[in-house]
Coordinates of N, CA, C and O in Angstrom, one line a residue:
X6 N -8.2 -25.7 19.6 CA -8.4 -24.3 19.1 C -9.2 -23.6 20.2 O -10.3 -24.0 20.6
X7 N -8.8 -22.4 20.6 CA -9.5 -21.6 21.6 C -10.3 -20.5 20.9 O -9.8 -20.0 19.9
X8 N -11.5 -20.3 21.4 CA -12.3 -19.2 20.8 C -12.5 -18.2 21.9 O -12.6 -18.5 23.1
X9 N -12.5 -16.9 21.4 CA -12.7 -15.8 22.4 C -14.1 -15.3 22.3 O -14.6 -15.1 21.2
X10 N -14.7 -15.2 23.5 CA -16.1 -14.7 23.5 C -16.1 -13.2 23.1 O -15.2 -12.5 23.5
X11 N -17.1 -12.8 22.3 CA -17.1 -11.4 22.1 C -17.4 -10.6 23.3 O -18.1 -11.1 24.3
X12 N -16.9 -9.4 23.4 CA -17.0 -8.6 24.6 C -18.5 -8.0 24.6 O -19.0 -7.7 23.6
X13 N -19.0 -7.9 25.8 CA -20.3 -7.2 26.0 C -20.0 -5.7 25.6 O -18.9 -5.2 25.6
X14 N -21.1 -5.0 25.3 CA -21.0 -3.6 24.8 C -20.3 -2.7 25.8 O -19.5 -1.9 25.4
X15 N -20.6 -2.9 27.1 CA -19.9 -2.0 28.1 C -18.5 -2.4 28.2 O -17.6 -1.5 28.4
X16 N -18.1 -3.6 28.1 CA -16.7 -4.0 28.2 C -16.0 -3.5 27.0 O -14.8 -3.1 27.1
X17 N -16.6 -3.6 25.8 CA -16.0 -3.1 24.6 C -15.8 -1.6 24.7 O -14.7 -1.1 24.3
X18 N -16.7 -0.9 25.2 CA -16.6 0.6 25.4 C -15.4 0.9 26.4 O -14.6 1.8 26.1
X19 N -15.3 0.1 27.5 CA -14.2 0.4 28.4 C -12.9 0.1 27.8 O -11.9 0.8 27.9
X20 N -12.8 -1.0 27.0 CA -11.5 -1.3 26.3 C -11.2 -0.2 25.3 O -10.0 0.2 25.3
X21 N -12.1 0.2 24.6 CA -11.9 1.3 23.6 C -11.5 2.6 24.3 O -10.6 3.3 23.8
X22 N -12.1 2.9 25.5 CA -11.7 4.1 26.2 C -10.2 4.0 26.7 O -9.5 4.9 26.7
X23 N -9.9 2.8 27.2 CA -8.5 2.6 27.6 C -7.5 2.7 26.4 O -6.4 3.4 26.6
X24 N -7.8 2.2 25.3 CA -6.9 2.3 24.1 C -6.8 3.8 23.7 O -5.8 4.2 23.3
X25 N -8.0 4.5 23.7 CA -8.0 5.9 23.2 C -7.1 6.7 24.2 O -6.3 7.6 23.7
X26 N -7.3 6.5 25.5 CA -6.5 7.2 26.4 C -5.0 6.9 26.3 O -4.1 7.8 26.4
X27 N -4.7 5.6 26.0 CA -3.3 5.2 25.8 C -2.7 6.0 24.6 O -1.6 6.5 24.7
X28 N -3.4 6.0 23.5 CA -2.9 6.7 22.3 C -2.7 8.2 22.7 O -1.6 8.8 22.3
X29 N -3.6 8.8 23.4 CA -3.4 10.2 23.8 C -2.2 10.4 24.7 O -1.4 11.3 24.4
X30 N -2.0 9.5 25.6 CA -0.9 9.7 26.5 C 0.4 9.4 25.8 O 1.5 10.0 26.1
X31 N 0.4 8.5 24.9 CA 1.6 8.2 24.1 C 2.0 9.5 23.3 O 3.2 9.9 23.3
X32 N 1.0 10.1 22.7 CA 1.3 11.4 21.9 C 1.8 12.5 22.8 O 2.7 13.2 22.4
X33 N 1.4 12.5 24.1 CA 1.9 13.5 25.0 C 3.2 13.1 25.7 O 3.8 13.9 26.4
X34 N 3.7 11.9 25.5 CA 4.9 11.4 26.1 C 4.7 11.1 27.6 O 5.6 11.2 28.4
X35 N 3.4 10.8 28.0 CA 3.1 10.7 29.4 C 2.7 9.2 29.8 O 1.9 9.0 30.7
X36 N 3.3 8.3 29.2 CA 2.8 6.9 29.4 C 3.6 6.3 30.6 O 3.3 5.2 31.0
X37 N 4.5 7.0 31.3 CA 5.3 6.5 32.4 C 4.6 6.7 33.7 O 5.2 6.4 34.7
X38 N 3.4 7.1 33.8 CA 2.7 7.3 35.1 C 2.3 5.9 35.7 O 2.4 4.9 35.1
X39 N 1.9 6.0 37.0 CA 1.5 4.8 37.6 C 0.3 4.2 36.9 O -0.6 4.9 36.4
X40 N 0.3 2.9 36.7 CA -0.7 2.2 35.9 C -2.1 2.5 36.5 O -3.1 2.7 35.8
X41 N -2.2 2.5 37.8 CA -3.5 2.8 38.4 C -4.0 4.2 38.1 O -5.2 4.4 37.9
X42 N -3.1 5.1 38.0 CA -3.5 6.5 37.6 C -4.0 6.5 36.2 O -4.9 7.3 35.9
X43 N -3.5 5.7 35.4 CA -3.9 5.6 34.0 C -5.4 5.2 34.0 O -6.2 5.8 33.2
X44 N -5.8 4.3 34.8 CA -7.2 3.8 34.8 C -8.1 5.0 35.1 O -9.2 5.2 34.5
X45 N -7.8 5.8 36.1 CA -8.5 7.0 36.5 C -8.7 7.9 35.3 O -9.8 8.4 35.0
X46 N -7.6 8.2 34.7 CA -7.6 9.2 33.5 C -8.5 8.6 32.4 O -9.1 9.4 31.6
X47 N -8.5 7.3 32.2 CA -9.3 6.7 31.2 C -10.8 6.6 31.6 O -11.6 6.3 30.8
X48 N -11.1 6.9 32.8 CA -12.5 6.9 33.3 C -13.0 5.5 33.6 O -14.2 5.3 33.5
X49 N -12.1 4.6 34.0 CA -12.6 3.3 34.3 C -11.9 2.9 35.7 O -11.0 3.5 36.1
X50 N -12.5 1.9 36.2 CA -11.9 1.4 37.5 C -10.6 0.6 37.3 O -10.3 0.1 36.2
X51 N -9.8 0.5 38.3 CA -8.5 -0.2 38.3 C -8.8 -1.7 37.9 O -8.0 -2.2 37.0
X52 N -9.8 -2.3 38.4 CA -10.1 -3.7 38.1 C -10.4 -3.9 36.6 O -10.0 -4.8 35.9
X53 N -11.1 -2.9 36.0 CA -11.4 -2.9 34.6 C -10.1 -2.8 33.8 O -9.9 -3.6 32.8
X54 N -9.2 -1.9 34.2 CA -7.9 -1.8 33.5 C -7.2 -3.2 33.5 O -6.8 -3.7 32.4
X55 N -7.1 -3.8 34.7 CA -6.3 -5.0 34.8 C -7.0 -6.2 34.1 O -6.3 -7.1 33.7
X56 N -8.3 -6.1 34.0 CA -9.0 -7.2 33.3 C -8.7 -7.2 31.8 O -8.5 -8.2 31.2
X57 N -8.6 -6.0 31.3 CA -8.4 -5.9 29.8 C -6.9 -5.9 29.5 O -6.5 -6.5 28.5
X58 N -6.1 -5.3 30.4 CA -4.6 -5.2 30.1 C -3.9 -5.4 31.5 O -3.7 -4.4 32.2
X59 N -3.5 -6.6 31.7 CA -2.8 -6.9 33.0 C -1.5 -6.2 33.3 O -1.1 -6.0 34.4
X60 N -0.9 -5.7 32.2 CA 0.4 -5.0 32.3 C 0.4 -3.8 31.4 O -0.3 -3.7 30.4
X61 N 1.3 -2.9 31.7 CA 1.6 -1.7 30.8 C 2.0 -2.2 29.4 O 1.6 -1.7 28.4
X62 N 2.8 -3.3 29.4 CA 3.3 -3.8 28.1 C 2.1 -4.4 27.3 O 2.1 -4.2 26.1
X63 N 1.1 -5.0 28.0 CA 0.0 -5.5 27.3 C -0.8 -4.4 26.6 O -1.3 -4.6 25.5
X64 N -0.9 -3.3 27.3 CA -1.6 -2.1 26.7 C -0.9 -1.5 25.6 O -1.4 -1.3 24.5
X65 N 0.5 -1.4 25.7 CA 1.3 -0.9 24.6 C 1.2 -1.8 23.4 O 1.0 -1.4 22.2
X66 N 1.2 -3.1 23.6 CA 1.1 -4.1 22.6 C -0.3 -4.0 21.8 O -0.3 -4.0 20.6
X67 N -1.3 -3.8 22.6 CA -2.7 -3.6 22.0 C -2.8 -2.4 21.1 O -3.3 -2.4 20.0
X68 N -2.2 -1.3 21.6 CA -2.2 -0.1 20.8 C -1.4 -0.3 19.5 O -1.8 0.1 18.4
X69 N -0.2 -0.9 19.6 CA 0.6 -1.2 18.5 C -0.1 -2.0 17.5 O -0.1 -1.7 16.3
X70 N -0.7 -3.1 17.9 CA -1.5 -4.0 17.0 C -2.6 -3.2 16.3 O -2.8 -3.4 15.1
X71 N -3.3 -2.4 17.0 CA -4.3 -1.6 16.3 C -3.7 -0.6 15.3 O -4.3 -0.5 14.2
X72 N -2.6 0.0 15.6 CA -2.0 0.9 14.6 C -1.5 0.1 13.4 O -1.7 0.6 12.3
X73 N -0.9 -1.0 13.6 CA -0.5 -1.8 12.4 C -1.7 -2.3 11.6 O -1.7 -2.2 10.3
X74 N -2.7 -2.7 12.2 CA -3.9 -3.2 11.5 C -4.5 -2.0 10.7 O -4.9 -2.2 9.5
X75 N -4.6 -0.8 11.3 CA -5.1 0.3 10.6 C -4.2 0.7 9.4 O -4.7 1.0 8.3
X76 N -2.9 0.7 9.6 CA -2.0 1.0 8.5 C -2.1 0.0 7.3 O -2.1 0.4 6.1
X77 N -2.2 -1.3 7.7 CA -2.3 -2.3 6.6 C -3.6 -2.2 5.9 O -3.7 -2.4 4.7
X78 N -4.7 -1.9 6.6 CA -6.0 -1.7 6.0 C -5.9 -0.5 5.0 O -6.5 -0.6 3.9
X79 N -5.2 0.5 5.4 CA -5.1 1.7 4.5 C -4.3 1.3 3.3 O -4.7 1.7 2.2
X80 N -3.3 0.5 3.4 CA -2.5 0.1 2.2 C -3.4 -0.7 1.3 O -3.3 -0.5 0.1
X81 N -4.2 -1.6 1.8 CA -5.1 -2.4 1.0 C -6.1 -1.5 0.3 O -6.5 -1.7 -0.9
X82 N -6.6 -0.5 1.0 CA -7.6 0.4 0.4 C -6.9 1.2 -0.8 O -7.5 1.3 -1.8
X83 N -5.7 1.7 -0.5 CA -5.0 2.4 -1.6 C -4.8 1.5 -2.8 O -4.9 1.9 -3.9
X84 N -4.5 0.2 -2.5 CA -4.2 -0.8 -3.6 C -5.4 -1.0 -4.5 O -5.3 -1.2 -5.7
X85 N -6.6 -0.9 -3.9 CA -7.8 -1.1 -4.7 C -8.4 0.2 -5.3 O -9.2 0.1 -6.2
X86 N -7.9 1.3 -4.9 CA -8.5 2.6 -5.4 C -7.5 3.4 -6.3 O -8.0 4.3 -7.0
X87 N -6.2 3.1 -6.3 CA -5.3 3.9 -7.1 C -4.5 3.0 -8.0 O -4.3 1.8 -7.7
X88 N -3.9 3.6 -9.0 CA -2.9 2.8 -9.8 C -1.8 2.4 -8.9 O -1.5 3.0 -7.9
X89 N -1.1 1.3 -9.3 CA -0.1 0.7 -8.4 C 1.0 1.6 -7.9 O 1.2 1.7 -6.7
X90 N 1.6 2.3 -8.7 CA 2.7 3.2 -8.3 C 2.2 4.3 -7.4 O 2.8 4.7 -6.4
X91 N 1.0 4.8 -7.7 CA 0.4 5.9 -6.9 C 0.0 5.4 -5.5 O 0.1 6.1 -4.5
X92 N -0.5 4.1 -5.5 CA -0.9 3.5 -4.2 C 0.3 3.4 -3.3 O 0.3 3.7 -2.1
X93 N 1.4 2.9 -3.9 CA 2.7 2.7 -3.1 C 3.2 4.0 -2.6 O 3.5 4.2 -1.4
X94 N 3.2 5.0 -3.5 CA 3.7 6.4 -3.1 C 2.8 6.9 -2.0 O 3.3 7.5 -1.0
X95 N 1.5 6.8 -2.1 CA 0.6 7.4 -1.1 C 0.8 6.7 0.2 O 0.8 7.3 1.3
X96 N 0.9 5.4 0.2 CA 1.1 4.6 1.4 C 2.4 5.0 2.1 O 2.4 5.2 3.3
X97 N 3.5 5.0 1.4 CA 4.8 5.4 2.0 C 4.8 6.8 2.6 O 5.3 7.0 3.7
X98 N 4.1 7.7 1.9 CA 4.0 9.1 2.4 C 3.1 9.1 3.7 O 3.4 9.8 4.6
X99 N 2.0 8.4 3.6 CA 1.1 8.3 4.8 C 1.8 7.7 6.0 O 1.6 8.0 7.1
X100 N 2.7 6.7 5.7 CA 3.4 6.0 6.8 C 4.3 7.0 7.5 O 4.4 7.1 8.7
X101 N 5.0 7.8 6.7 CA 5.9 8.8 7.3 C 5.1 9.8 8.1 O 5.5 10.2 9.2
X102 N 3.9 10.3 7.6 CA 3.0 11.1 8.3 C 2.7 10.5 9.7 O 2.7 11.2 10.7
X103 N 2.3 9.2 9.6 CA 1.9 8.5 10.8 C 3.0 8.4 11.8 O 2.8 8.7 13.0
X104 N 4.2 8.1 11.4 CA 5.3 7.9 12.3 C 5.6 9.3 13.0 O 5.8 9.3 14.2
X105 N 5.6 10.3 12.2 CA 5.9 11.6 12.8 C 4.8 12.1 13.7 O 5.0 12.8 14.7
X106 N 3.5 11.8 13.4 CA 2.4 12.2 14.3 C 2.3 11.3 15.6 O 1.7 11.7 16.5
X107 N 3.0 10.2 15.6 CA 2.9 9.2 16.7 C 4.2 8.9 17.3 O 4.5 7.7 17.6
X108 N 5.1 9.9 17.4 CA 6.4 9.6 18.0 C 6.4 9.1 19.4 O 7.2 8.3 19.8
X109 N 5.4 9.5 20.2 CA 5.3 9.0 21.5 C 5.1 7.5 21.5 O 5.6 6.8 22.4
X110 N 4.3 7.0 20.6 CA 4.1 5.6 20.5 C 5.4 4.9 20.2 O 5.7 3.8 20.8
X111 N 6.1 5.4 19.3 CA 7.4 4.8 18.9 C 8.3 4.7 20.2 O 9.0 3.7 20.4
X112 N 8.4 5.8 20.9 CA 9.3 5.8 22.1 C 8.7 4.8 23.2 O 9.5 4.1 23.8
X113 N 7.4 4.8 23.3 CA 6.9 3.8 24.3 C 7.1 2.4 23.9 O 7.5 1.6 24.7
X114 N 7.0 2.1 22.6 CA 7.3 0.7 22.1 C 8.7 0.4 22.4 O 9.0 -0.7 22.8
X115 N 9.6 1.3 22.1 CA 11.0 1.0 22.3 C 11.3 0.7 23.8 O 12.1 -0.2 24.1
X116 N 10.7 1.4 24.7 CA 11.0 1.1 26.1 C 10.1 0.0 26.7 O 10.6 -0.8 27.5
X117 N 8.8 -0.1 26.4 CA 7.9 -1.0 27.0 C 8.0 -2.4 26.4 O 7.6 -3.4 27.0
X118 N 8.4 -2.5 25.1 CA 8.3 -3.8 24.4 C 9.6 -4.3 24.0 O 9.7 -5.1 23.1
X119 N 10.7 -3.8 24.6 CA 12.0 -4.2 24.2 C 12.2 -5.7 24.2 O 12.8 -6.2 23.3
X120 N 11.7 -6.4 25.1 CA 11.9 -7.8 25.1 C 10.8 -8.6 24.4 O 10.7 -9.8 24.5
X121 N 9.9 -8.0 23.7 CA 8.7 -8.6 23.1 C 8.9 -8.6 21.6 O 8.0 -8.1 20.9
X122 N 10.0 -9.1 21.1 CA 10.3 -9.0 19.7 C 9.3 -9.7 18.8 O 9.1 -9.4 17.7
X123 N 8.6 -10.7 19.4 CA 7.6 -11.5 18.7 C 6.4 -10.5 18.2 O 6.0 -10.6 17.1
X124 N 6.0 -9.6 19.1 CA 5.0 -8.7 18.7 C 5.4 -7.7 17.6 O 4.7 -7.5 16.7
X125 N 6.6 -7.2 17.8 CA 7.1 -6.3 16.8 C 7.4 -7.0 15.5 O 7.1 -6.5 14.4
X126 N 7.8 -8.2 15.6 CA 8.1 -9.0 14.4 C 6.8 -9.3 13.6 O 6.7 -9.3 12.4
X127 N 5.7 -9.7 14.4 CA 4.5 -9.9 13.7 C 4.0 -8.7 13.0 O 3.5 -8.8 11.8
X128 N 4.1 -7.6 13.6 CA 3.6 -6.3 13.0 C 4.5 -6.0 11.7 O 4.0 -5.6 10.7
X129 N 5.8 -6.3 11.9 CA 6.7 -6.1 10.7 C 6.3 -7.0 9.6 O 6.4 -6.6 8.4
X130 N 6.0 -8.2 9.9 CA 5.6 -9.1 8.8 C 4.3 -8.7 8.1 O 4.2 -8.7 6.9
X131 N 3.3 -8.2 8.9 CA 2.1 -7.7 8.3 C 2.4 -6.5 7.4 O 1.9 -6.4 6.3
X132 N 3.2 -5.6 7.9 CA 3.5 -4.4 7.1 C 4.3 -4.8 5.9 O 4.0 -4.3 4.8
X133 N 5.3 -5.7 6.0 CA 6.0 -6.2 4.9 C 5.2 -6.8 3.8 O 5.4 -6.7 2.6
X134 N 4.1 -7.6 4.2 CA 3.3 -8.2 3.3 C 2.5 -7.2 2.4 O 2.4 -7.4 1.2
X135 N 2.0 -6.2 3.1 CA 1.2 -5.2 2.3 C 2.1 -4.4 1.3 O 1.7 -4.1 0.2
X136 N 3.3 -4.2 1.8 CA 4.3 -3.5 0.9 C 4.6 -4.4 -0.3 O 4.7 -4.0 -1.4
X137 N 4.8 -5.7 0.0 CA 5.1 -6.7 -1.1 C 3.9 -6.7 -2.1 O 4.2 -6.8 -3.3
X138 N 2.7 -6.6 -1.6 CA 1.6 -6.6 -2.4 C 1.5 -5.4 -3.3 O 1.2 -5.5 -4.5
X139 N 1.8 -4.2 -2.7 CA 1.9 -3.0 -3.5 C 3.0 -3.0 -4.6 O 2.8 -2.6 -5.7
X140 N 4.1 -3.6 -4.2 CA 5.2 -3.7 -5.2 C 4.8 -4.7 -6.3 O 5.1 -4.4 -7.5
X141 N 4.2 -5.8 -5.9 CA 3.8 -6.8 -6.9 C 2.9 -6.2 -7.9 O 3.0 -6.5 -9.1
X142 N 2.0 -5.4 -7.5 CA 1.0 -4.7 -8.4 C 1.7 -3.8 -9.4 O 1.4 -3.8 -10.5
X143 N 2.7 -3.1 -8.9 CA 3.5 -2.2 -9.7 C 4.4 -3.0 -10.7 O 4.5 -2.5 -11.8
X144 N 4.9 -4.1 -10.3 CA 5.7 -4.9 -11.1 C 4.8 -5.4 -12.2 O 5.2 -5.4 -13.4
X145 N 3.6 -5.9 -11.9 CA 2.7 -6.5 -12.8 C 2.3 -5.5 -13.9 O 2.2 -5.8 -15.1
X146 N 2.0 -4.2 -13.5 CA 1.6 -3.2 -14.5 C 2.8 -2.5 -15.2 O 2.6 -1.6 -16.0
X147 N 4.0 -2.9 -14.8 CA 5.2 -2.3 -15.4 C 5.7 -1.0 -15.0 O 6.6 -0.4 -15.6
X148 N 5.2 -0.5 -13.8 CA 5.6 0.8 -13.4 C 6.7 0.7 -12.3 O 7.4 1.7 -12.0
X149 N 6.9 -0.4 -11.7 CA 7.9 -0.6 -10.7 C 8.9 -1.7 -11.1 O 8.4 -2.8 -11.6
X150 N 10.1 -1.5 -10.9 CA 11.1 -2.5 -11.3 C 11.0 -3.7 -10.4 O 10.5 -3.7 -9.3
X151 N 11.5 -4.8 -10.9 CA 11.3 -6.1 -10.3 C 12.5 -6.6 -9.5 O 12.5 -7.8 -9.0
X152 N 13.5 -5.8 -9.4 CA 14.7 -6.3 -8.7 C 14.9 -5.7 -7.3 O 16.0 -5.9 -6.7
X153 N 13.9 -5.1 -6.7 CA 14.0 -4.6 -5.4 C 12.8 -5.1 -4.6 O 11.6 -4.9 -5.1
X154 N 13.0 -5.7 -3.5 CA 11.9 -6.3 -2.8 C 11.4 -5.5 -1.6 O 11.9 -4.4 -1.3
X155 N 10.4 -6.0 -0.9 CA 9.8 -5.4 0.2 C 10.8 -5.2 1.4 O 10.7 -4.2 2.1
X156 N 11.7 -6.1 1.5 CA 12.7 -6.0 2.6 C 13.5 -4.7 2.5 O 13.8 -4.1 3.5
X157 N 13.9 -4.3 1.3 CA 14.6 -3.1 1.1 C 13.8 -1.9 1.5 O 14.3 -0.9 2.2
X158 N 12.5 -1.9 1.1 CA 11.6 -0.8 1.5 C 11.4 -0.8 3.0 O 11.4 0.3 3.6
X159 N 11.3 -1.9 3.6 CA 11.1 -2.0 5.1 C 12.3 -1.5 5.8 O 12.2 -0.8 6.8
X160 N 13.5 -1.7 5.3 CA 14.7 -1.2 5.9 C 14.7 0.4 5.9 O 15.1 1.0 6.9
X161 N 14.2 1.0 4.9 CA 14.1 2.4 4.8 C 13.1 2.9 5.9 O 13.4 3.8 6.6
X162 N 12.0 2.2 5.9 CA 10.9 2.6 6.9 C 11.4 2.4 8.3 O 11.2 3.3 9.2
X163 N 12.2 1.4 8.6 CA 12.8 1.2 9.9 C 13.7 2.3 10.3 O 13.8 2.8 11.4
X164 N 14.5 2.7 9.3 CA 15.4 3.8 9.5 C 14.7 5.1 9.8 O 15.1 5.9 10.7
X165 N 13.6 5.3 9.1 CA 12.8 6.5 9.4 C 12.2 6.5 10.8 O 12.2 7.5 11.5
X166 N 11.7 5.3 11.2 CA 11.2 5.2 12.5 C 12.2 5.4 13.6 O 12.0 6.1 14.6
X167 N 13.4 4.9 13.4 CA 14.5 5.1 14.3 C 14.9 6.6 14.5 O 15.2 7.0 15.5
X168 N 14.9 7.3 13.4 CA 15.4 8.7 13.4 C 14.3 9.7 13.6 O 14.6 10.9 13.6
X169 N 13.1 9.3 13.8 CA 12.0 10.3 13.7 C 12.0 11.3 14.8 O 11.5 12.4 14.7
X170 N 12.8 11.1 15.9 CA 12.8 12.1 17.0 C 14.0 13.1 16.8 O 14.1 14.1 17.5
X171 N 14.8 12.9 15.7 CA 15.9 13.8 15.5 C 15.5 15.1 14.9 O 14.5 15.1 14.1
X172 N 16.1 16.2 15.2 CA 15.8 17.5 14.5 C 15.9 17.4 13.0 O 16.9 16.8 12.5
X173 N 14.9 17.9 12.3 CA 15.0 17.9 10.8 C 14.6 16.5 10.2 O 14.7 16.4 9.0
X174 N 14.2 15.6 11.0 CA 14.0 14.3 10.5 C 12.7 14.2 9.6 O 12.7 13.4 8.7
X175 N 11.8 15.1 9.8 CA 10.6 15.1 8.9 C 11.0 15.3 7.5 O 10.6 14.6 6.6
X176 N 11.7 16.4 7.2 CA 12.2 16.7 5.9 C 13.1 15.6 5.3 O 12.9 15.2 4.1
X177 N 13.9 15.0 6.1 CA 14.8 14.0 5.7 C 14.0 12.7 5.4 O 14.3 12.0 4.4
X178 N 13.0 12.4 6.2 CA 12.1 11.3 5.9 C 11.4 11.4 4.6 O 11.3 10.5 3.8
X179 N 10.9 12.6 4.3 CA 10.2 12.9 3.0 C 11.2 12.7 1.9 O 10.9 12.1 0.8
X180 N 12.5 13.1 2.1 CA 13.5 12.9 1.1 C 13.8 11.5 0.9 O 14.0 11.0 -0.3
X181 N 13.9 10.7 2.0 CA 14.2 9.3 1.8 C 13.1 8.6 1.1 O 13.4 7.7 0.2
X182 N 11.8 8.9 1.3 CA 10.7 8.3 0.5 C 10.8 8.7 -0.9 O 10.6 7.9 -1.8
X183 N 11.1 10.0 -1.2 CA 11.3 10.4 -2.6 C 12.4 9.6 -3.3 O 12.2 9.1 -4.4
X184 N 13.5 9.3 -2.6 CA 14.6 8.5 -3.1 C 14.1 7.1 -3.4 O 14.4 6.5 -4.5
X185 N 13.4 6.5 -2.5 CA 12.9 5.1 -2.6 C 11.9 5.1 -3.8 O 12.1 4.2 -4.7
X186 N 11.0 6.0 -3.9 CA 10.1 6.0 -5.0 C 10.8 6.2 -6.4 O 10.5 5.5 -7.4
X187 N 11.8 7.1 -6.4 CA 12.5 7.3 -7.7 C 13.3 6.0 -8.0 O 13.4 5.6 -9.2
X188 N 13.9 5.4 -7.0 CA 14.6 4.2 -7.2 C 13.8 3.0 -7.6 O 14.3 2.0 -8.3
X189 N 12.5 3.0 -7.2 CA 11.7 1.8 -7.6 C 11.0 2.0 -9.0 O 10.6 1.0 -9.5
X190 N 11.0 3.2 -9.5 CA 10.4 3.5 -10.7 C 11.1 2.7 -11.8 O 12.3 2.7 -11.9
X191 N 10.3 2.0 -12.6 CA 10.9 1.2 -13.7 C 11.4 2.2 -14.8 O 10.7 3.1 -15.2
X192 N 12.7 2.1 -15.2 CA 13.2 3.0 -16.2 C 12.5 2.8 -17.6 O 12.1 1.7 -17.9
X193 N 12.4 3.9 -18.3 CA 11.9 3.7 -19.6 C 10.9 4.7 -19.9 O 10.3 5.3 -20.4

């Protein structure tokens, strides 16, 4: 088993600056610049950039992992603070908001991580688990039907992610979430 030493405070600040700049550039659709220029824009040296992220793909992967971690943490927070059906609805709507606010990240992931299906699969599993947990809570309290699983919800979310750059996709995504929520509601 390998253990990772915690980063020194200055190294942690540099890593956070790199990730923050990457998120900003994703949002602007400008992640295709020379990697060395990226270091300059982030306010760090080239050596610092390569020490933390030896490739553009490693940087995209780190941003993706942070985004998935934050979304899953939000799902768990909603699960503990809202009734089950409301928590699921809030999470799915916030997911759509997040996808539309971070379209540049989605495009970057599609181009930079095309051959890294393990990273995307890990994130998908994490997301699928929190959705399964939200569904299970709703099934337990009788507000959500028990014959539709997290896989079906994930398919809808994947479709939304795929279509997010299309004109009118925001309204359509909201409509898709409304359909999912209506379809998940236990009759009676």
